[in-house]
Amino acid sequence: MPAGRISAALAGGVTLAALWAADVSTACTILLGAATLFSNDIYKRFINPTVAENKFVIINRLSVFAVGLITLWFAFNAAGIVKTMIAGLSMTRGPA
């Protein structure tokens, strides 16, 4: 196999690995952010302000799992990527 093909394959593999790593990192950050938002701003503030630390950790982990399941459901049931993006962006926009 010529050296040019090996280097092209290596560069392609490293590029794909970098893109995949960036994608997974972004997904993890979004999942953790959404779960923390629920745990701190909704559960701890309104539902149970005197929650114990160990129970709060469990609530946070369950929140990450629930947000992940909701995201997975959206991934499998999305009618189209553009419609899903518009729906998601419309939920994040505040009043004009």
PDB file of C-alpha atoms in Angstrom:
ATOM      1  CA  MET A   1       0.000   0.000   0.000  1.00  0.00           C
ATOM      2  CA  PRO A   2       1.479   3.367  -0.972  1.00  0.00           C
ATOM      3  CA  ALA A   3       2.394   5.848   1.737  1.00  0.00           C
ATOM      4  CA  GLY A   4      -0.046   8.430   0.331  1.00  0.00           C
ATOM      5  CA  ARG A   5      -3.006   6.104   0.845  1.00  0.00           C
ATOM      6  CA  ILE A   6      -1.956   5.269   4.377  1.00  0.00           C
ATOM      7  CA  SER A   7      -1.540   8.909   5.341  1.00  0.00           C
ATOM      8  CA  ALA A   8      -4.880   9.812   3.724  1.00  0.00           C
ATOM      9  CA  ALA A   9      -6.617   6.999   5.592  1.00  0.00           C
ATOM     10  CA  LEU A  10      -4.918   8.019   8.830  1.00  0.00           C
ATOM     11  CA  ALA A  11      -5.889  11.671   8.372  1.00  0.00           C
ATOM     12  CA  GLY A  12      -9.474  10.676   7.586  1.00  0.00           C
ATOM     13  CA  GLY A  13      -9.652   8.421  10.641  1.00  0.00           C
ATOM     14  CA  VAL A  14      -8.262  11.082  12.949  1.00  0.00           C
ATOM     15  CA  THR A  15     -10.675  13.661  11.518  1.00  0.00           C
ATOM     16  CA  LEU A  16     -13.679  11.379  12.001  1.00  0.00           C
ATOM     17  CA  ALA A  17     -12.562  10.550  15.542  1.00  0.00           C
ATOM     18  CA  ALA A  18     -12.207  14.249  16.346  1.00  0.00           C
ATOM     19  CA  LEU A  19     -15.669  15.019  14.956  1.00  0.00           C
ATOM     20  CA  TRP A  20     -17.193  12.148  16.907  1.00  0.00           C
ATOM     21  CA  ALA A  21     -15.446  13.265  20.118  1.00  0.00           C
ATOM     22  CA  ALA A  22     -16.719  16.812  19.664  1.00  0.00           C
ATOM     23  CA  ASP A  23     -20.246  15.520  19.063  1.00  0.00           C
ATOM     24  CA  VAL A  24     -20.224  13.312  22.163  1.00  0.00           C
ATOM     25  CA  SER A  25     -18.731  16.092  24.276  1.00  0.00           C
ATOM     26  CA  THR A  26     -21.449  18.499  23.174  1.00  0.00           C
ATOM     27  CA  ALA A  27     -24.189  15.953  23.836  1.00  0.00           C
ATOM     28  CA  CYS A  28     -22.837  15.230  27.326  1.00  0.00           C
ATOM     29  CA  THR A  29     -22.667  18.921  28.140  1.00  0.00           C
ATOM     30  CA  ILE A  30     -26.231  19.523  26.982  1.00  0.00           C
ATOM     31  CA  LEU A  31     -27.570  16.511  28.904  1.00  0.00           C
ATOM     32  CA  LEU A  32     -25.780  17.501  32.091  1.00  0.00           C
ATOM     33  CA  GLY A  33     -26.851  21.126  31.739  1.00  0.00           C
ATOM     34  CA  ALA A  34     -30.519  20.252  31.240  1.00  0.00           C
ATOM     35  CA  ALA A  35     -30.529  17.806  34.147  1.00  0.00           C
ATOM     36  CA  THR A  36     -28.791  20.288  36.437  1.00  0.00           C
ATOM     37  CA  LEU A  37     -31.295  22.940  35.432  1.00  0.00           C
ATOM     38  CA  PHE A  38     -34.136  20.660  36.503  1.00  0.00           C
ATOM     39  CA  SER A  39     -32.431  19.464  39.697  1.00  0.00           C
ATOM     40  CA  ASN A  40     -31.338  22.847  41.012  1.00  0.00           C
ATOM     41  CA  ASP A  41     -33.873  25.270  39.608  1.00  0.00           C
ATOM     42  CA  ILE A  42     -37.037  23.184  39.746  1.00  0.00           C
ATOM     43  CA  TYR A  43     -36.657  20.265  42.147  1.00  0.00           C
ATOM     44  CA  LYS A  44     -34.516  21.890  44.841  1.00  0.00           C
ATOM     45  CA  ARG A  45     -36.198  25.280  44.628  1.00  0.00           C
ATOM     46  CA  PHE A  46     -39.880  24.330  44.350  1.00  0.00           C
ATOM     47  CA  ILE A  47     -40.421  20.626  45.069  1.00  0.00           C
ATOM     48  CA  ASN A  48     -38.081  19.792  47.983  1.00  0.00           C
ATOM     49  CA  PRO A  49     -35.865  22.636  49.239  1.00  0.00           C
ATOM     50  CA  THR A  50     -34.566  20.595  52.198  1.00  0.00           C
ATOM     51  CA  VAL A  51     -33.448  17.571  50.193  1.00  0.00           C
ATOM     52  CA  ALA A  52     -30.502  15.616  51.592  1.00  0.00           C
ATOM     53  CA  GLU A  53     -27.269  15.657  49.589  1.00  0.00           C
ATOM     54  CA  ASN A  54     -27.260  11.913  48.801  1.00  0.00           C
ATOM     55  CA  LYS A  55     -30.892  12.026  47.633  1.00  0.00           C
ATOM     56  CA  PHE A  56     -30.114  15.117  45.554  1.00  0.00           C
ATOM     57  CA  VAL A  57     -27.314  13.230  43.773  1.00  0.00           C
ATOM     58  CA  ILE A  58     -29.770  10.434  42.946  1.00  0.00           C
ATOM     59  CA  ILE A  59     -32.324  12.987  41.668  1.00  0.00           C
ATOM     60  CA  ASN A  60     -29.641  14.571  39.493  1.00  0.00           C
ATOM     61  CA  ARG A  61     -28.624  11.200  38.034  1.00  0.00           C
ATOM     62  CA  LEU A  62     -32.236  10.272  37.347  1.00  0.00           C
ATOM     63  CA  SER A  63     -32.675  13.650  35.672  1.00  0.00           C
ATOM     64  CA  VAL A  64     -29.741  12.944  33.348  1.00  0.00           C
ATOM     65  CA  PHE A  65     -31.260   9.558  32.514  1.00  0.00           C
ATOM     66  CA  ALA A  66     -34.712  11.052  31.875  1.00  0.00           C
ATOM     67  CA  VAL A  67     -33.347  13.827  29.660  1.00  0.00           C
ATOM     68  CA  GLY A  68     -31.354  11.199  27.756  1.00  0.00           C
ATOM     69  CA  LEU A  69     -34.475   9.102  27.192  1.00  0.00           C
ATOM     70  CA  ILE A  70     -36.441  12.137  26.017  1.00  0.00           C
ATOM     71  CA  THR A  71     -33.625  13.032  23.637  1.00  0.00           C
ATOM     72  CA  LEU A  72     -33.515   9.459  22.333  1.00  0.00           C
ATOM     73  CA  TRP A  73     -37.261   9.531  21.780  1.00  0.00           C
ATOM     74  CA  PHE A  74     -36.915  12.778  19.806  1.00  0.00           C
ATOM     75  CA  ALA A  75     -34.114  11.237  17.746  1.00  0.00           C
ATOM     76  CA  PHE A  76     -36.240   8.264  16.735  1.00  0.00           C
ATOM     77  CA  ASN A  77     -39.508  10.124  16.215  1.00  0.00           C
ATOM     78  CA  ALA A  78     -38.398  13.366  14.599  1.00  0.00           C
ATOM     79  CA  ALA A  79     -40.312  14.090  11.428  1.00  0.00           C
ATOM     80  CA  GLY A  80     -37.429  16.059  10.011  1.00  0.00           C
ATOM     81  CA  ILE A  81     -34.253  17.618  11.295  1.00  0.00           C
ATOM     82  CA  VAL A  82     -35.283  21.154  10.319  1.00  0.00           C
ATOM     83  CA  LYS A  83     -38.665  20.891  12.059  1.00  0.00           C
ATOM     84  CA  THR A  84     -36.998  19.458  15.164  1.00  0.00           C
ATOM     85  CA  MET A  85     -34.395  22.222  15.227  1.00  0.00           C
ATOM     86  CA  ILE A  86     -37.074  24.900  14.848  1.00  0.00           C
ATOM     87  CA  ALA A  87     -39.114  23.339  17.668  1.00  0.00           C
ATOM     88  CA  GLY A  88     -36.066  23.166  19.927  1.00  0.00           C
ATOM     89  CA  LEU A  89     -35.008  26.716  19.187  1.00  0.00           C
ATOM     90  CA  SER A  90     -38.522  28.011  19.742  1.00  0.00           C
ATOM     91  CA  MET A  91     -38.483  26.489  23.254  1.00  0.00           C
ATOM     92  CA  THR A  92     -35.226  28.236  24.155  1.00  0.00           C
ATOM     93  CA  ARG A  93     -36.165  31.747  22.977  1.00  0.00           C
ATOM     94  CA  GLY A  94     -37.409  34.164  25.543  1.00  0.00           C
ATOM     95  CA  PRO A  95     -39.874  36.954  24.970  1.00  0.00           C
ATOM     96  CA  ALA A  96     -38.892  39.372  22.246  1.00  0.00           C
TER      97      ALA A  96
END
